[in-house]
JSON list of C-alpha atoms in Angstrom, two decimals:
[
{"chain": "A", "resi": 1, "resn": "UNK", "atom": "CA", "xyz": [-14.10, 5.65, 9.78]},
{"chain": "A", "resi": 2, "resn": "UNK", "atom": "CA", "xyz": [-11.06, 7.27, 8.50]},
{"chain": "A", "resi": 3, "resn": "UNK", "atom": "CA", "xyz": [-10.48, 8.63, 5.06]},
{"chain": "A", "resi": 4, "resn": "UNK", "atom": "CA", "xyz": [-7.34, 10.13, 3.27]},
{"chain": "A", "resi": 5, "resn": "UNK", "atom": "CA", "xyz": [-7.25, 12.71, 0.57]},
{"chain": "A", "resi": 6, "resn": "UNK", "atom": "CA", "xyz": [-4.22, 13.20, -1.63]},
{"chain": "A", "resi": 7, "resn": "UNK", "atom": "CA", "xyz": [-4.84, 16.64, -3.19]},
{"chain": "A", "resi": 8, "resn": "UNK", "atom": "CA", "xyz": [-2.65, 16.29, -6.26]},
{"chain": "A", "resi": 9, "resn": "UNK", "atom": "CA", "xyz": [-2.90, 13.26, -8.49]},
{"chain": "A", "resi": 10, "resn": "UNK", "atom": "CA", "xyz": [0.20, 14.34, -10.47]},
{"chain": "A", "resi": 11, "resn": "UNK", "atom": "CA", "xyz": [3.11, 16.53, -9.49]},
{"chain": "A", "resi": 12, "resn": "UNK", "atom": "CA", "xyz": [5.80, 17.41, -12.13]},
{"chain": "A", "resi": 13, "resn": "UNK", "atom": "CA", "xyz": [8.98, 19.07, -10.85]},
{"chain": "A", "resi": 14, "resn": "UNK", "atom": "CA", "xyz": [12.46, 19.80, -12.17]},
{"chain": "A", "resi": 15, "resn": "UNK", "atom": "CA", "xyz": [15.51, 17.96, -10.75]},
{"chain": "A", "resi": 16, "resn": "UNK", "atom": "CA", "xyz": [17.04, 19.68, -7.62]},
{"chain": "A", "resi": 17, "resn": "UNK", "atom": "CA", "xyz": [13.77, 21.56, -6.99]},
{"chain": "A", "resi": 18, "resn": "UNK", "atom": "CA", "xyz": [11.90, 21.15, -3.72]},
{"chain": "A", "resi": 19, "resn": "UNK", "atom": "CA", "xyz": [8.72, 19.27, -3.54]},
{"chain": "A", "resi": 20, "resn": "UNK", "atom": "CA", "xyz": [5.68, 18.98, -1.32]},
{"chain": "A", "resi": 21, "resn": "UNK", "atom": "CA", "xyz": [3.07, 16.17, -1.66]},
{"chain": "A", "resi": 22, "resn": "UNK", "atom": "CA", "xyz": [-0.11, 17.05, 0.23]},
{"chain": "A", "resi": 23, "resn": "UNK", "atom": "CA", "xyz": [-2.12, 14.58, 2.34]},
{"chain": "A", "resi": 24, "resn": "UNK", "atom": "CA", "xyz": [-5.15, 15.35, 4.53]},
{"chain": "A", "resi": 25, "resn": "UNK", "atom": "CA", "xyz": [-6.96, 12.80, 6.66]},
{"chain": "A", "resi": 26, "resn": "UNK", "atom": "CA", "xyz": [-10.24, 12.57, 8.45]},
{"chain": "A", "resi": 27, "resn": "UNK", "atom": "CA", "xyz": [-10.75, 10.52, 11.65]},
{"chain": "A", "resi": 28, "resn": "UNK", "atom": "CA", "xyz": [-12.76, 10.72, 14.76]},
{"chain": "A", "resi": 29, "resn": "UNK", "atom": "CA", "xyz": [-9.94, 9.19, 16.84]},
{"chain": "A", "resi": 30, "resn": "UNK", "atom": "CA", "xyz": [-6.20, 9.55, 17.07]},
{"chain": "A", "resi": 31, "resn": "UNK", "atom": "CA", "xyz": [-4.27, 8.04, 14.21]},
{"chain": "A", "resi": 32, "resn": "UNK", "atom": "CA", "xyz": [-1.00, 6.69, 12.96]},
{"chain": "A", "resi": 33, "resn": "UNK", "atom": "CA", "xyz": [0.10, 8.14, 9.60]},
{"chain": "A", "resi": 34, "resn": "UNK", "atom": "CA", "xyz": [2.34, 6.60, 6.87]},
{"chain": "A", "resi": 35, "resn": "UNK", "atom": "CA", "xyz": [3.83, 7.45, 3.51]},
{"chain": "A", "resi": 36, "resn": "UNK", "atom": "CA", "xyz": [4.67, 4.83, 1.00]},
{"chain": "A", "resi": 37, "resn": "UNK", "atom": "CA", "xyz": [6.51, 4.93, -2.29]},
{"chain": "A", "resi": 38, "resn": "UNK", "atom": "CA", "xyz": [5.80, 2.70, -5.29]},
{"chain": "A", "resi": 39, "resn": "UNK", "atom": "CA", "xyz": [8.28, 2.43, -8.17]},
{"chain": "A", "resi": 40, "resn": "UNK", "atom": "CA", "xyz": [6.92, 1.04, -11.53]},
{"chain": "A", "resi": 41, "resn": "UNK", "atom": "CA", "xyz": [5.84, -2.59, -11.30]},
{"chain": "A", "resi": 42, "resn": "UNK", "atom": "CA", "xyz": [6.96, -2.98, -7.68]},
{"chain": "A", "resi": 43, "resn": "UNK", "atom": "CA", "xyz": [5.32, -3.26, -4.32]},
{"chain": "A", "resi": 44, "resn": "UNK", "atom": "CA", "xyz": [4.95, -0.34, -1.86]},
{"chain": "A", "resi": 45, "resn": "UNK", "atom": "CA", "xyz": [7.86, 0.57, 0.31]},
{"chain": "A", "resi": 46, "resn": "UNK", "atom": "CA", "xyz": [7.48, 2.39, 3.64]},
{"chain": "A", "resi": 47, "resn": "UNK", "atom": "CA", "xyz": [9.06, 5.95, 3.46]},
{"chain": "A", "resi": 48, "resn": "UNK", "atom": "CA", "xyz": [8.22, 7.10, 6.95]},
{"chain": "A", "resi": 49, "resn": "UNK", "atom": "CA", "xyz": [5.61, 6.97, 9.68]},
{"chain": "A", "resi": 50, "resn": "UNK", "atom": "CA", "xyz": [4.22, 9.19, 12.45]},
{"chain": "A", "resi": 51, "resn": "UNK", "atom": "CA", "xyz": [3.20, 7.28, 15.66]},
{"chain": "A", "resi": 52, "resn": "UNK", "atom": "CA", "xyz": [3.58, 10.00, 18.37]},
{"chain": "A", "resi": 53, "resn": "UNK", "atom": "CA", "xyz": [5.99, 12.55, 19.71]},
{"chain": "A", "resi": 54, "resn": "UNK", "atom": "CA", "xyz": [7.83, 15.01, 17.44]},
{"chain": "A", "resi": 55, "resn": "UNK", "atom": "CA", "xyz": [5.54, 16.15, 14.60]},
{"chain": "A", "resi": 56, "resn": "UNK", "atom": "CA", "xyz": [8.35, 16.27, 12.14]},
{"chain": "A", "resi": 57, "resn": "UNK", "atom": "CA", "xyz": [9.32, 12.82, 10.95]},
{"chain": "A", "resi": 58, "resn": "UNK", "atom": "CA", "xyz": [12.34, 11.96, 8.89]},
{"chain": "A", "resi": 59, "resn": "UNK", "atom": "CA", "xyz": [12.30, 9.00, 6.48]},
{"chain": "A", "resi": 60, "resn": "UNK", "atom": "CA", "xyz": [14.38, 7.33, 3.92]},
{"chain": "A", "resi": 61, "resn": "UNK", "atom": "CA", "xyz": [15.88, 8.88, 0.76]},
{"chain": "A", "resi": 62, "resn": "UNK", "atom": "CA", "xyz": [15.87, 12.43, 2.29]},
{"chain": "A", "resi": 63, "resn": "UNK", "atom": "CA", "xyz": [12.06, 12.65, 2.69]},
{"chain": "A", "resi": 64, "resn": "UNK", "atom": "CA", "xyz": [10.36, 14.22, 5.69]},
{"chain": "A", "resi": 65, "resn": "UNK", "atom": "CA", "xyz": [6.77, 14.85, 6.72]},
{"chain": "A", "resi": 66, "resn": "UNK", "atom": "CA", "xyz": [5.05, 17.01, 9.29]},
{"chain": "A", "resi": 67, "resn": "UNK", "atom": "CA", "xyz": [2.02, 15.99, 11.25]},
{"chain": "A", "resi": 68, "resn": "UNK", "atom": "CA", "xyz": [-0.40, 18.89, 11.85]},
{"chain": "A", "resi": 69, "resn": "UNK", "atom": "CA", "xyz": [-3.21, 17.83, 14.07]},
{"chain": "A", "resi": 70, "resn": "UNK", "atom": "CA", "xyz": [-5.20, 21.03, 13.87]},
{"chain": "A", "resi": 71, "resn": "UNK", "atom": "CA", "xyz": [-5.18, 20.91, 10.06]},
{"chain": "A", "resi": 72, "resn": "UNK", "atom": "CA", "xyz": [-5.36, 17.12, 9.91]},
{"chain": "A", "resi": 73, "resn": "UNK", "atom": "CA", "xyz": [-2.54, 17.04, 7.48]},
{"chain": "A", "resi": 74, "resn": "UNK", "atom": "CA", "xyz": [0.61, 15.03, 6.93]},
{"chain": "A", "resi": 75, "resn": "UNK", "atom": "CA", "xyz": [2.44, 16.56, 3.94]},
{"chain": "A", "resi": 76, "resn": "UNK", "atom": "CA", "xyz": [5.55, 14.91, 2.51]},
{"chain": "A", "resi": 77, "resn": "UNK", "atom": "CA", "xyz": [8.53, 17.10, 1.59]},
{"chain": "A", "resi": 78, "resn": "UNK", "atom": "CA", "xyz": [11.92, 16.82, 0.10]},
{"chain": "A", "resi": 79, "resn": "UNK", "atom": "CA", "xyz": [14.25, 19.86, -0.29]},
{"chain": "A", "resi": 80, "resn": "UNK", "atom": "CA", "xyz": [15.87, 18.77, -3.55]},
{"chain": "A", "resi": 81, "resn": "UNK", "atom": "CA", "xyz": [14.60, 15.89, -5.69]},
{"chain": "A", "resi": 82, "resn": "UNK", "atom": "CA", "xyz": [16.44, 13.55, -8.08]},
{"chain": "A", "resi": 83, "resn": "UNK", "atom": "CA", "xyz": [15.43, 11.81, -11.23]},
{"chain": "A", "resi": 84, "resn": "UNK", "atom": "CA", "xyz": [15.26, 8.57, -9.21]},
{"chain": "A", "resi": 85, "resn": "UNK", "atom": "CA", "xyz": [12.52, 9.99, -6.97]},
{"chain": "A", "resi": 86, "resn": "UNK", "atom": "CA", "xyz": [10.05, 9.60, -9.88]},
{"chain": "A", "resi": 87, "resn": "UNK", "atom": "CA", "xyz": [7.41, 7.25, -8.49]},
{"chain": "A", "resi": 88, "resn": "UNK", "atom": "CA", "xyz": [3.90, 7.13, -7.03]},
{"chain": "A", "resi": 89, "resn": "UNK", "atom": "CA", "xyz": [3.52, 8.13, -3.41]},
{"chain": "A", "resi": 90, "resn": "UNK", "atom": "CA", "xyz": [0.61, 7.01, -1.12]},
{"chain": "A", "resi": 91, "resn": "UNK", "atom": "CA", "xyz": [-0.41, 8.46, 2.22]},
{"chain": "A", "resi": 92, "resn": "UNK", "atom": "CA", "xyz": [-2.20, 6.13, 4.58]},
{"chain": "A", "resi": 93, "resn": "UNK", "atom": "CA", "xyz": [-3.81, 6.23, 8.04]},
{"chain": "A", "resi": 94, "resn": "UNK", "atom": "CA", "xyz": [-4.79, 3.72, 10.75]},
{"chain": "A", "resi": 95, "resn": "UNK", "atom": "CA", "xyz": [-6.58, 4.19, 14.06]},
{"chain": "A", "resi": 96, "resn": "UNK", "atom": "CA", "xyz": [-4.59, 4.22, 17.24]},
{"chain": "A", "resi": 97, "resn": "UNK", "atom": "CA", "xyz": [-5.91, 1.36, 19.49]},
{"chain": "A", "resi": 98, "resn": "UNK", "atom": "CA", "xyz": [-8.13, 0.03, 16.74]},
{"chain": "A", "resi": 99, "resn": "UNK", "atom": "CA", "xyz": [-7.84, -2.20, 13.77]},
{"chain": "A", "resi": 100, "resn": "UNK", "atom": "CA", "xyz": [-4.44, -2.35, 12.11]},
{"chain": "A", "resi": 101, "resn": "UNK", "atom": "CA", "xyz": [-6.18, -1.84, 8.74]},
{"chain": "A", "resi": 102, "resn": "UNK", "atom": "CA", "xyz": [-4.63, 0.95, 6.71]},
{"chain": "A", "resi": 103, "resn": "UNK", "atom": "CA", "xyz": [-6.74, 3.37, 4.66]},
{"chain": "A", "resi": 104, "resn": "UNK", "atom": "CA", "xyz": [-4.82, 4.66, 1.61]},
{"chain": "A", "resi": 105, "resn": "UNK", "atom": "CA", "xyz": [-5.14, 7.75, -0.40]},
{"chain": "A", "resi": 106, "resn": "UNK", "atom": "CA", "xyz": [-5.39, 7.46, -4.19]},
{"chain": "A", "resi": 107, "resn": "UNK", "atom": "CA", "xyz": [-1.74, 8.29, -4.68]},
{"chain": "A", "resi": 108, "resn": "UNK", "atom": "CA", "xyz": [0.28, 11.17, -6.20]},
{"chain": "A", "resi": 109, "resn": "UNK", "atom": "CA", "xyz": [2.51, 10.52, -9.16]},
{"chain": "A", "resi": 110, "resn": "UNK", "atom": "CA", "xyz": [5.73, 12.48, -8.85]},
{"chain": "A", "resi": 111, "resn": "UNK", "atom": "CA", "xyz": [7.62, 13.05, -12.04]},
{"chain": "A", "resi": 112, "resn": "UNK", "atom": "CA", "xyz": [11.11, 14.60, -11.79]},
{"chain": "A", "resi": 113, "resn": "UNK", "atom": "CA", "xyz": [12.26, 16.07, -15.07]},
{"chain": "A", "resi": 114, "resn": "UNK", "atom": "CA", "xyz": [15.86, 16.81, -15.93]},
{"chain": "B", "resi": 1, "resn": "UNK", "atom": "CA", "xyz": [14.22, -10.66, 9.77]},
{"chain": "B", "resi": 2, "resn": "UNK", "atom": "CA", "xyz": [10.79, -10.86, 8.24]},
{"chain": "B", "resi": 3, "resn": "UNK", "atom": "CA", "xyz": [10.34, -11.28, 4.52]},
{"chain": "B", "resi": 4, "resn": "UNK", "atom": "CA", "xyz": [7.23, -11.55, 2.32]},
{"chain": "B", "resi": 5, "resn": "UNK", "atom": "CA", "xyz": [7.20, -13.57, -0.94]},
{"chain": "B", "resi": 6, "resn": "UNK", "atom": "CA", "xyz": [4.66, -13.27, -3.57]},
{"chain": "B", "resi": 7, "resn": "UNK", "atom": "CA", "xyz": [4.45, -15.12, -6.87]},
{"chain": "B", "resi": 8, "resn": "UNK", "atom": "CA", "xyz": [4.29, -15.34, -9.81]},
{"chain": "B", "resi": 9, "resn": "UNK", "atom": "CA", "xyz": [5.55, -11.94, -10.79]},
{"chain": "B", "resi": 10, "resn": "UNK", "atom": "CA", "xyz": [3.58, -11.78, -14.07]},
{"chain": "B", "resi": 11, "resn": "UNK", "atom": "CA", "xyz": [0.70, -13.87, -15.34]},
{"chain": "B", "resi": 12, "resn": "UNK", "atom": "CA", "xyz": [-1.35, -13.94, -18.49]},
{"chain": "B", "resi": 13, "resn": "UNK", "atom": "CA", "xyz": [-4.56, -15.97, -18.35]},
{"chain": "B", "resi": 14, "resn": "UNK", "atom": "CA", "xyz": [-7.49, -16.45, -20.66]},
{"chain": "B", "resi": 15, "resn": "UNK", "atom": "CA", "xyz": [-10.99, -15.41, -19.64]},
{"chain": "B", "resi": 16, "resn": "UNK", "atom": "CA", "xyz": [-12.72, -18.24, -17.84]},
{"chain": "B", "resi": 17, "resn": "UNK", "atom": "CA", "xyz": [-9.55, -19.91, -16.57]},
{"chain": "B", "resi": 18, "resn": "UNK", "atom": "CA", "xyz": [-8.81, -20.39, -12.88]},
{"chain": "B", "resi": 19, "resn": "UNK", "atom": "CA", "xyz": [-6.34, -18.39, -10.79]},
{"chain": "B", "resi": 20, "resn": "UNK", "atom": "CA", "xyz": [-4.21, -19.03, -7.79]},
{"chain": "B", "resi": 21, "resn": "UNK", "atom": "CA", "xyz": [-1.72, -16.43, -6.42]},
{"chain": "B", "resi": 22, "resn": "UNK", "atom": "CA", "xyz": [0.25, -17.27, -3.38]},
{"chain": "B", "resi": 23, "resn": "UNK", "atom": "CA", "xyz": [1.84, -15.11, -0.68]},
{"chain": "B", "resi": 24, "resn": "UNK", "atom": "CA", "xyz": [4.01, -16.35, 2.18]},
{"chain": "B", "resi": 25, "resn": "UNK", "atom": "CA", "xyz": [5.58, -14.52, 5.14]},
{"chain": "B", "resi": 26, "resn": "UNK", "atom": "CA", "xyz": [8.73, -15.65, 6.95]},
{"chain": "B", "resi": 27, "resn": "UNK", "atom": "CA", "xyz": [10.25, -14.66, 10.25]},
{"chain": "B", "resi": 28, "resn": "UNK", "atom": "CA", "xyz": [7.08, -13.90, 12.08]},
{"chain": "B", "resi": 29, "resn": "UNK", "atom": "CA", "xyz": [4.04, -15.62, 13.43]},
{"chain": "B", "resi": 30, "resn": "UNK", "atom": "CA", "xyz": [0.38, -14.80, 13.43]},
{"chain": "B", "resi": 31, "resn": "UNK", "atom": "CA", "xyz": [0.66, -11.91, 11.02]},
{"chain": "B", "resi": 32, "resn": "UNK", "atom": "CA", "xyz": [-2.43, -10.03, 9.73]},
{"chain": "B", "resi": 33, "resn": "UNK", "atom": "CA", "xyz": [-2.44, -10.63, 6.00]},
{"chain": "B", "resi": 34, "resn": "UNK", "atom": "CA", "xyz": [-3.99, -8.53, 3.17]},
{"chain": "B", "resi": 35, "resn": "UNK", "atom": "CA", "xyz": [-4.73, -8.79, -0.53]},
{"chain": "B", "resi": 36, "resn": "UNK", "atom": "CA", "xyz": [-4.94, -5.53, -2.50]},
{"chain": "B", "resi": 37, "resn": "UNK", "atom": "CA", "xyz": [-5.60, -4.88, -6.20]},
{"chain": "B", "resi": 38, "resn": "UNK", "atom": "CA", "xyz": [-4.34, -1.89, -7.99]},
{"chain": "B", "resi": 39, "resn": "UNK", "atom": "CA", "xyz": [-5.99, -1.19, -11.37]},
{"chain": "B", "resi": 40, "resn": "UNK", "atom": "CA", "xyz": [-4.42, 1.10, -13.91]},
{"chain": "B", "resi": 41, "resn": "UNK", "atom": "CA", "xyz": [-4.60, 4.73, -12.79]},
{"chain": "B", "resi": 42, "resn": "UNK", "atom": "CA", "xyz": [-6.43, 3.94, -9.65]},
{"chain": "B", "resi": 43, "resn": "UNK", "atom": "CA", "xyz": [-5.50, 3.61, -6.02]},
{"chain": "B", "resi": 44, "resn": "UNK", "atom": "CA", "xyz": [-5.28, 0.54, -3.93]},
{"chain": "B", "resi": 45, "resn": "UNK", "atom": "CA", "xyz": [-8.41, -1.48, -3.32]},
{"chain": "B", "resi": 46, "resn": "UNK", "atom": "CA", "xyz": [-8.47, -3.85, -0.33]},
{"chain": "B", "resi": 47, "resn": "UNK", "atom": "CA", "xyz": [-9.84, -7.18, -1.40]},
{"chain": "B", "resi": 48, "resn": "UNK", "atom": "CA", "xyz": [-9.33, -9.45, 1.52]},
{"chain": "B", "resi": 49, "resn": "UNK", "atom": "CA", "xyz": [-7.75, -9.59, 4.98]},
{"chain": "B", "resi": 50, "resn": "UNK", "atom": "CA", "xyz": [-7.08, -12.30, 7.51]},
{"chain": "B", "resi": 51, "resn": "UNK", "atom": "CA", "xyz": [-6.32, -12.18, 11.17]},
{"chain": "B", "resi": 52, "resn": "UNK", "atom": "CA", "xyz": [-5.67, -15.91, 11.52]},
{"chain": "B", "resi": 53, "resn": "UNK", "atom": "CA", "xyz": [-5.84, -19.37, 9.92]},
{"chain": "B", "resi": 54, "resn": "UNK", "atom": "CA", "xyz": [-9.15, -19.91, 8.19]},
{"chain": "B", "resi": 55, "resn": "UNK", "atom": "CA", "xyz": [-10.38, -16.38, 8.98]},
{"chain": "B", "resi": 56, "resn": "UNK", "atom": "CA", "xyz": [-11.06, -14.34, 5.91]},
{"chain": "B", "resi": 57, "resn": "UNK", "atom": "CA", "xyz": [-12.90, -11.01, 5.61]},
{"chain": "B", "resi": 58, "resn": "UNK", "atom": "CA", "xyz": [-14.00, -9.80, 2.25]},
{"chain": "B", "resi": 59, "resn": "UNK", "atom": "CA", "xyz": [-14.06, -6.09, 1.58]},
{"chain": "B", "resi": 60, "resn": "UNK", "atom": "CA", "xyz": [-15.82, -6.04, -1.75]},
{"chain": "B", "resi": 61, "resn": "UNK", "atom": "CA", "xyz": [-18.08, -8.47, -3.59]},
{"chain": "B", "resi": 62, "resn": "UNK", "atom": "CA", "xyz": [-16.28, -9.92, -6.58]},
{"chain": "B", "resi": 63, "resn": "UNK", "atom": "CA", "xyz": [-15.15, -12.82, -8.64]},
{"chain": "B", "resi": 64, "resn": "UNK", "atom": "CA", "xyz": [-12.32, -13.72, -6.28]},
{"chain": "B", "resi": 65, "resn": "UNK", "atom": "CA", "xyz": [-11.78, -15.61, -3.00]},
{"chain": "B", "resi": 66, "resn": "UNK", "atom": "CA", "xyz": [-9.09, -15.93, -0.49]},
{"chain": "B", "resi": 67, "resn": "UNK", "atom": "CA", "xyz": [-7.97, -18.67, 1.82]},
{"chain": "B", "resi": 68, "resn": "UNK", "atom": "CA", "xyz": [-5.41, -18.97, 4.66]},
{"chain": "B", "resi": 69, "resn": "UNK", "atom": "CA", "xyz": [-4.54, -22.65, 5.02]},
{"chain": "B", "resi": 70, "resn": "UNK", "atom": "CA", "xyz": [-1.44, -21.97, 7.17]},
{"chain": "B", "resi": 71, "resn": "UNK", "atom": "CA", "xyz": [-0.49, -19.13, 9.56]},
{"chain": "B", "resi": 72, "resn": "UNK", "atom": "CA", "xyz": [1.89, -17.61, 7.14]},
{"chain": "B", "resi": 73, "resn": "UNK", "atom": "CA", "xyz": [0.21, -18.36, 3.79]},
{"chain": "B", "resi": 74, "resn": "UNK", "atom": "CA", "xyz": [-2.42, -16.34, 2.08]},
{"chain": "B", "resi": 75, "resn": "UNK", "atom": "CA", "xyz": [-3.84, -17.47, -1.25]},
{"chain": "B", "resi": 76, "resn": "UNK", "atom": "CA", "xyz": [-5.97, -15.47, -3.73]},
{"chain": "B", "resi": 77, "resn": "UNK", "atom": "CA", "xyz": [-8.13, -17.53, -6.11]},
{"chain": "B", "resi": 78, "resn": "UNK", "atom": "CA", "xyz": [-10.71, -17.49, -8.78]},
{"chain": "B", "resi": 79, "resn": "UNK", "atom": "CA", "xyz": [-12.71, -20.21, -10.52]},
{"chain": "B", "resi": 80, "resn": "UNK", "atom": "CA", "xyz": [-13.27, -18.31, -13.72]},
{"chain": "B", "resi": 81, "resn": "UNK", "atom": "CA", "xyz": [-11.40, -15.16, -14.48]},
{"chain": "B", "resi": 82, "resn": "UNK", "atom": "CA", "xyz": [-13.06, -12.05, -16.03]},
{"chain": "B", "resi": 83, "resn": "UNK", "atom": "CA", "xyz": [-11.39, -9.35, -18.11]},
{"chain": "B", "resi": 84, "resn": "UNK", "atom": "CA", "xyz": [-12.11, -6.95, -15.23]},
{"chain": "B", "resi": 85, "resn": "UNK", "atom": "CA", "xyz": [-9.87, -9.05, -12.90]},
{"chain": "B", "resi": 86, "resn": "UNK", "atom": "CA", "xyz": [-6.74, -7.73, -14.65]},
{"chain": "B", "resi": 87, "resn": "UNK", "atom": "CA", "xyz": [-4.58, -5.60, -12.47]},
{"chain": "B", "resi": 88, "resn": "UNK", "atom": "CA", "xyz": [-1.62, -5.53, -10.17]},
{"chain": "B", "resi": 89, "resn": "UNK", "atom": "CA", "xyz": [-2.23, -7.64, -7.07]},
{"chain": "B", "resi": 90, "resn": "UNK", "atom": "CA", "xyz": [-0.32, -6.89, -3.83]},
{"chain": "B", "resi": 91, "resn": "UNK", "atom": "CA", "xyz": [-0.04, -9.00, -0.68]},
{"chain": "B", "resi": 92, "resn": "UNK", "atom": "CA", "xyz": [0.84, -7.30, 2.59]},
{"chain": "B", "resi": 93, "resn": "UNK", "atom": "CA", "xyz": [1.29, -8.21, 6.26]},
{"chain": "B", "resi": 94, "resn": "UNK", "atom": "CA", "xyz": [1.50, -6.37, 9.53]},
{"chain": "B", "resi": 95, "resn": "UNK", "atom": "CA", "xyz": [2.63, -7.37, 12.92]},
{"chain": "B", "resi": 96, "resn": "UNK", "atom": "CA", "xyz": [0.87, -4.85, 15.01]},
{"chain": "B", "resi": 97, "resn": "UNK", "atom": "CA", "xyz": [-0.81, -1.49, 15.16]},
{"chain": "B", "resi": 98, "resn": "UNK", "atom": "CA", "xyz": [1.49, 1.36, 14.20]},
{"chain": "B", "resi": 99, "resn": "UNK", "atom": "CA", "xyz": [3.86, -0.81, 12.32]},
{"chain": "B", "resi": 100, "resn": "UNK", "atom": "CA", "xyz": [2.35, -0.22, 9.02]},
{"chain": "B", "resi": 101, "resn": "UNK", "atom": "CA", "xyz": [2.38, -2.86, 6.27]},
{"chain": "B", "resi": 102, "resn": "UNK", "atom": "CA", "xyz": [5.12, -4.66, 4.50]},
{"chain": "B", "resi": 103, "resn": "UNK", "atom": "CA", "xyz": [4.22, -5.37, 0.92]},
{"chain": "B", "resi": 104, "resn": "UNK", "atom": "CA", "xyz": [5.19, -8.10, -1.46]},
{"chain": "B", "resi": 105, "resn": "UNK", "atom": "CA", "xyz": [6.55, -7.26, -4.86]},
{"chain": "B", "resi": 106, "resn": "UNK", "atom": "CA", "xyz": [3.20, -7.87, -6.55]},
{"chain": "B", "resi": 107, "resn": "UNK", "atom": "CA", "xyz": [1.74, -9.95, -9.39]},
{"chain": "B", "resi": 108, "resn": "UNK", "atom": "CA", "xyz": [0.80, -8.31, -12.69]},
{"chain": "B", "resi": 109, "resn": "UNK", "atom": "CA", "xyz": [-2.26, -10.24, -13.94]},
{"chain": "B", "resi": 110, "resn": "UNK", "atom": "CA", "xyz": [-3.45, -9.82, -17.46]},
{"chain": "B", "resi": 111, "resn": "UNK", "atom": "CA", "xyz": [-6.70, -11.47, -18.44]},
{"chain": "B", "resi": 112, "resn": "UNK", "atom": "CA", "xyz": [-7.08, -11.94, -22.23]}
]
């Protein structure tokens, strides 16, 4: 069975600063990896996903993530954040060739301050 | 294109009252459907999932039930709500491995 650990529950940063949200996963098989964003009182929106190929994945809103198989990590980064990036971010994993069920991390609350 | 609809957006219900939340998907067939609950300050808890009409799998024992009367309709129900049922309920669908989920906009349920 897979599991996902988001190492930081809250990350405060100043506007225009870079940010990294950390995600580590555990699985005995190859996986697909996802990052979702949730704005207050809304559903989750897919930011980006890694299926195969290039380990650097670019998503919407200027975010990118890098898959590191040896470290079983999929950290999310943005070089310069905006106030509007304030939201909760969820990392998720599913098995390749298995159930489509996603396993989510507990989320990281990103707060961008002026 | 595919869309997912979830309603109502907010709901305030007294303890002991029944519940029915509805989720429908358009533009696809035979989706896998999911109900999640998000309690304040906690992550996403998978409640039920369905791979076809009438097929429901429950992930955790609780006061809730789910049904899938039609291919693209997923209903979350309760006969008698508890205070602990309060939370943000999210419906999601997926059309295949590696595609991830598409989420509805959620229902904020407050049991008083």
